[in-house]
Coordinates of C-alpha atoms and ligand atoms in Angstrom, one line a residue:
M1 CA 10.3 -116.1 -25.8
K2 CA 12.7 -113.9 -27.4
R3 CA 9.9 -111.8 -28.6
T4 CA 8.4 -111.8 -25.2
T5 CA 11.7 -110.7 -23.8
T6 CA 12.0 -108.1 -26.4
Y7 CA 8.5 -107.2 -25.8
G8 CA 9.1 -107.3 -22.1
Y9 CA 12.1 -105.0 -22.5
K10 CA 10.2 -102.7 -24.8
N11 CA 7.4 -102.7 -22.3
D12 CA 9.8 -101.9 -19.4
S13 CA 11.3 -99.0 -21.2
K14 CA 7.9 -97.7 -22.1
K15 CA 6.8 -97.8 -18.5
K16 CA 10.0 -96.0 -17.6
Y17 CA 9.2 -93.2 -20.0
I18 CA 5.7 -93.0 -18.7
W19 CA 7.0 -92.6 -15.1
I20 CA 9.5 -90.0 -16.2
S21 CA 6.7 -88.2 -18.0
V22 CA 4.4 -88.4 -15.0
G23 CA 7.3 -87.2 -12.8
V24 CA 8.0 -84.2 -15.1
V25 CA 4.3 -83.3 -15.2
V26 CA 4.0 -83.6 -11.4
I27 CA 7.2 -81.4 -10.9
L28 CA 5.9 -78.9 -13.5
A29 CA 2.5 -78.9 -11.9
A30 CA 4.1 -78.4 -8.5
A31 CA 6.3 -75.7 -9.8
I32 CA 3.3 -74.0 -11.4
A33 CA 1.4 -74.4 -8.1
V34 CA 4.3 -72.9 -6.1
F35 CA 4.7 -70.1 -8.6
Y36 CA 1.0 -69.4 -8.6
Y37 CA 0.9 -69.4 -4.8
F38 CA 3.7 -66.9 -4.5
Y39 CA 2.4 -64.8 -7.3
Q40 CA -1.0 -64.7 -5.6
N41 CA 0.5 -63.9 -2.3
N42 CA 2.7 -61.2 -3.7
E43 CA -0.3 -59.6 -5.5
N44 CA -2.2 -59.6 -2.3
K45 CA 0.7 -57.9 -0.5
T46 CA 0.8 -55.1 -3.1
A47 CA -2.9 -55.0 -3.7
Q48 CA -3.9 -54.9 0.0
P49 CA -2.3 -51.7 1.2
A50 CA -3.5 -49.8 -1.9
P51 CA -7.1 -49.4 -0.8
T52 CA -6.0 -48.3 2.7
E53 CA -3.7 -45.7 1.3
S54 CA -6.3 -44.3 -1.0
V55 CA -8.8 -44.2 1.9
E56 CA -6.2 -42.4 3.9
E57 CA -5.5 -40.0 1.1
Q58 CA -9.2 -39.4 0.7
N59 CA -9.5 -38.7 4.4
S60 CA -6.6 -36.3 4.4
E61 CA -7.9 -34.6 1.3
Q62 CA -11.2 -34.2 3.1
E63 CA -9.4 -32.8 6.1
E64 CA -7.6 -30.4 4.0
K65 CA -10.8 -29.4 2.3
T66 CA -12.5 -28.9 5.7
E67 CA -9.5 -26.8 6.9
E68 CA -9.8 -24.7 3.8
N69 CA -13.5 -24.2 4.3
E70 CA -12.9 -23.3 7.9
S71 CA -10.2 -20.8 7.0
N72 CA -12.4 -19.4 4.3
L73 CA -15.2 -18.9 6.7
M74 CA -12.8 -17.3 9.2
D75 CA -11.3 -14.9 6.6
E76 CA -14.6 -14.0 5.0
G77 CA -13.2 -12.7 1.7
N78 CA -9.8 -12.0 3.1
T79 CA -7.5 -13.3 0.4
T80 CA -4.3 -12.1 1.8
D81 CA -3.1 -15.5 3.2
S82 CA -3.4 -17.3 -0.1
N83 CA -2.0 -14.3 -2.0
E84 CA 1.0 -14.3 0.2
E85 CA 1.6 -18.0 -0.2
Q86 CA 1.3 -17.7 -3.9
G87 CA 3.6 -14.7 -3.8
E88 CA 6.2 -16.6 -1.8
S89 CA 6.2 -19.7 -3.9
E90 CA 6.5 -17.9 -7.1
Q91 CA 9.5 -15.8 -8.2
Q92 CA 8.1 -12.3 -8.0
I93 CA 9.3 -10.0 -10.8
T94 CA 8.4 -6.4 -9.8
N95 CA 8.1 -3.4 -12.0
N96 CA 8.0 -0.1 -10.0
G97 CA 6.5 -2.0 -7.1
Y98 CA 3.9 -3.9 -9.2
I99 CA 4.1 -7.7 -9.5
E100 CA 4.6 -8.4 -13.2
G101 CA 1.7 -10.3 -14.8
Q102 CA -0.5 -10.2 -11.7
P103 CA -4.1 -10.3 -12.8
L104 CA -6.7 -8.1 -11.0
P105 CA -8.6 -10.2 -8.4
T106 CA -12.3 -11.0 -8.3
E107 CA -12.6 -9.9 -4.7
P108 CA -11.1 -7.0 -2.8
T109 CA -8.6 -7.8 0.0
F110 CA -9.4 -7.2 3.6
V111 CA -6.6 -7.5 6.2
E112 CA -7.9 -7.6 9.8
G113 CA -11.1 -6.2 8.4
V114 CA -9.3 -3.3 6.7
L115 CA -9.9 -2.9 3.0
I116 CA -6.4 -2.6 1.4
A117 CA -5.5 -1.3 -2.0
N118 CA -1.9 -0.9 -3.0
K119 CA 0.6 -2.1 -5.7
K120 CA 0.5 -5.7 -4.3
Y121 CA -3.1 -5.9 -3.4
P122 CA -5.2 -4.4 -6.3
L123 CA -9.0 -4.2 -6.5
P124 CA -11.3 -5.9 -9.0
S125 CA -12.1 -3.6 -11.9
T126 CA -15.8 -4.0 -11.1
F127 CA -15.3 -2.7 -7.5
A128 CA -17.2 0.5 -7.4
P129 CA -18.5 1.4 -3.9
G130 CA -18.5 5.2 -4.5
E131 CA -17.4 7.7 -1.9
S132 CA -17.8 6.4 1.7
E133 CA -20.5 8.4 3.5
E134 CA -18.8 7.8 6.8
A135 CA -15.5 9.1 5.5
R136 CA -17.2 12.2 3.9
N137 CA -18.9 13.0 7.2
A138 CA -15.6 12.6 9.1
F139 CA -13.9 14.9 6.6
E140 CA -16.6 17.6 7.0
Q141 CA -16.2 17.4 10.7
M142 CA -12.5 17.8 10.3
A143 CA -12.9 20.7 7.9
T144 CA -15.2 22.4 10.4
D145 CA -12.7 22.2 13.1
A146 CA -9.9 23.2 10.8
R147 CA -11.9 26.3 9.9
I148 CA -11.9 27.2 13.6
A149 CA -8.1 26.7 13.6
G150 CA -7.9 29.1 10.6
F151 CA -7.7 26.8 7.6
E152 CA -10.2 26.2 4.8
L153 CA -9.7 22.6 3.8
V154 CA -10.9 21.2 0.5
A155 CA -11.1 17.6 -0.6
F156 CA -10.3 18.1 -4.2
S157 CA -10.3 14.3 -5.1
S158 CA -11.8 11.4 -3.3
Y159 CA -13.6 8.4 -5.0
R160 CA -12.3 7.6 -8.4
S161 CA -13.8 4.8 -10.5
F162 CA -11.6 2.2 -12.2
E163 CA -12.3 3.8 -15.6
Y164 CA -11.5 7.3 -14.4
Q165 CA -8.2 6.1 -12.9
D166 CA -7.4 4.3 -16.2
T167 CA -7.7 7.6 -18.0
L168 CA -5.9 9.6 -15.4
Y169 CA -2.9 7.2 -15.2
H170 CA -2.5 7.0 -18.9
N171 CA -2.5 10.8 -19.2
Y172 CA 0.3 10.9 -16.6
V173 CA 2.2 8.2 -18.5
N174 CA 1.9 10.1 -21.7
R175 CA 3.1 13.3 -20.0
D176 CA 5.9 12.0 -17.7
G177 CA 6.6 8.4 -18.8
Q178 CA 5.6 5.3 -17.0
D179 CA 8.5 5.2 -14.4
N180 CA 7.7 8.7 -13.2
A181 CA 3.9 8.2 -13.3
D182 CA 4.2 5.0 -11.2
R183 CA 5.7 7.0 -8.4
Y184 CA 2.7 9.3 -7.9
S185 CA -0.2 7.8 -9.7
A186 CA -1.7 4.3 -9.4
R187 CA -2.4 2.0 -12.3
P188 CA -6.1 1.3 -12.7
G189 CA -7.2 -1.2 -10.1
Y190 CA -4.4 -0.3 -7.7
S191 CA -5.6 3.2 -6.5
E192 CA -6.7 3.7 -3.0
H193 CA -9.1 6.3 -4.4
Q194 CA -11.2 3.4 -5.9
T195 CA -12.0 2.3 -2.3
G196 CA -14.0 5.5 -1.7
L197 CA -11.9 6.0 1.5
A198 CA -9.0 8.1 0.2
F199 CA -9.2 12.0 0.2
D200 CA -6.8 14.3 -1.5
I201 CA -6.8 17.4 0.7
G202 CA -5.6 20.9 0.0
E203 CA -6.3 24.5 1.2
K204 CA -8.8 26.8 -0.4
G205 CA -7.0 29.8 -1.9
K206 CA -3.7 27.9 -2.1
E207 CA -4.5 25.8 -5.1
D208 CA -1.0 26.2 -6.4
L209 CA 0.2 24.0 -3.5
W210 CA -2.3 21.2 -4.2
L211 CA -0.5 17.9 -5.0
T212 CA 2.8 19.3 -3.9
E213 CA 5.2 18.4 -1.1
E214 CA 5.1 22.1 0.0
F215 CA 1.6 21.7 1.2
G216 CA 3.1 19.6 4.0
E217 CA 5.1 22.6 5.1
T218 CA 2.1 24.9 5.4
E219 CA 0.2 25.4 8.7
A220 CA -2.8 23.6 7.2
G221 CA -0.6 20.6 6.2
K222 CA 1.0 20.4 9.6
W223 CA -2.3 20.7 11.3
L224 CA -3.6 17.7 9.3
V225 CA -0.6 15.5 10.2
E226 CA -1.2 16.3 13.9
N227 CA -5.0 16.1 13.9
A228 CA -6.3 13.9 11.1
H229 CA -6.3 10.7 13.2
K230 CA -8.8 12.3 15.6
Y231 CA -11.3 12.2 12.7
G232 CA -10.2 8.8 11.4
F233 CA -7.7 9.8 8.8
I234 CA -4.0 9.0 8.4
L235 CA -1.4 10.5 6.1
R236 CA -1.1 7.5 3.9
Y237 CA 2.3 8.0 2.1
P238 CA 4.7 9.7 4.5
Q239 CA 8.2 10.9 3.7
G240 CA 10.9 8.2 3.5
K241 CA 8.4 5.3 3.2
E242 CA 8.4 4.9 -0.6
E243 CA 9.9 1.4 -0.4
I244 CA 7.0 0.2 1.8
T245 CA 4.0 2.1 0.4
G246 CA 5.1 2.1 -3.2
Y247 CA 4.6 5.9 -3.4
M248 CA 6.6 9.0 -2.9
Y249 CA 5.7 11.4 -0.1
E250 CA 2.2 12.7 -0.7
S251 CA 1.4 15.5 1.8
W252 CA -2.1 15.7 0.5
H253 CA -3.3 12.0 0.4
F254 CA -5.2 10.9 3.5
R255 CA -6.9 7.5 4.1
Y256 CA -10.0 7.1 6.2
L257 CA -9.6 4.2 8.7
G258 CA -12.1 5.2 11.4
V259 CA -11.0 7.0 14.6
D260 CA -9.9 3.9 16.5
L261 CA -7.6 2.4 13.9
A262 CA -6.3 5.7 12.7
G263 CA -5.3 6.6 16.3
K264 CA -3.5 3.3 16.7
V265 CA -1.6 3.7 13.4
K266 CA -0.7 7.3 14.3
Q267 CA 0.5 6.1 17.8
A268 CA 2.6 3.4 16.3
N269 CA 4.1 5.9 13.9
V270 CA 4.2 3.4 11.0
T271 CA 2.6 3.1 7.6
L272 CA -0.7 1.1 7.1
E273 CA 1.3 -1.7 5.4
E274 CA 3.7 -2.0 8.4
Y275 CA 0.8 -1.8 10.9
L276 CA -1.1 -4.7 9.1
G277 CA 2.1 -6.6 8.3
V278 CA 1.5 -6.6 4.5
E279 CA 4.8 -5.0 3.5
Ligands
LIG1 ZN1 -4.6 10.6 -3.5

């Protein structure tokens, strides 16, 4: 009996351990189940919105792309907007009006349909349209009427290729230094003469006044300022506008814009940069 009792006691305590073990296992299992449940739930919460967001992102990306395409279509080669945005976001370091480190573009810039070439909007080195026939015809008409008024006008320089401007500019730099050359001669790619729409005009028989401010004081120079717009030309670099145009006063440099626009710019009494809002 003693053994049985002992046995019974041993048996009892064994049962007790078993129940405790079962209890621990159940609690552990429950804990694991609860943990797993919350873990799963939590993952769903973070996982679920993710695909929605990426879809939204994709959508907005697509919308942006569509907008870009639309604006590209509207602008048709007009790179001004993107250029301006780039310019505003970056710190522009300028050197004699040029933006330091700016590469030449692959496409020319048109603002409101007007081809622009200045120190901020250069031309591709490959842009070589030659002299504009329309501008040449307009000049000849102007020269004919000037002859009647008593002046023999000469266009002593019009279209200049990128390569020619390169040679010309570097000759000026060698002669006068870069700072001086930058005031009256464009670096290659930046010359309006590369558009085929710029004409340097002087008077026959007064060659000594070609490329001088004094030409603007002559009767021929004054006649041009008053009448050039009727033929589609404007005095491109007027006195006191160096800050805007990037060039000192050039009494001889005229730009062909067509009669309509030239008349408007003349009427507004502003530079082309101011008229187009690309100062
Ligand atoms: Zn010129």
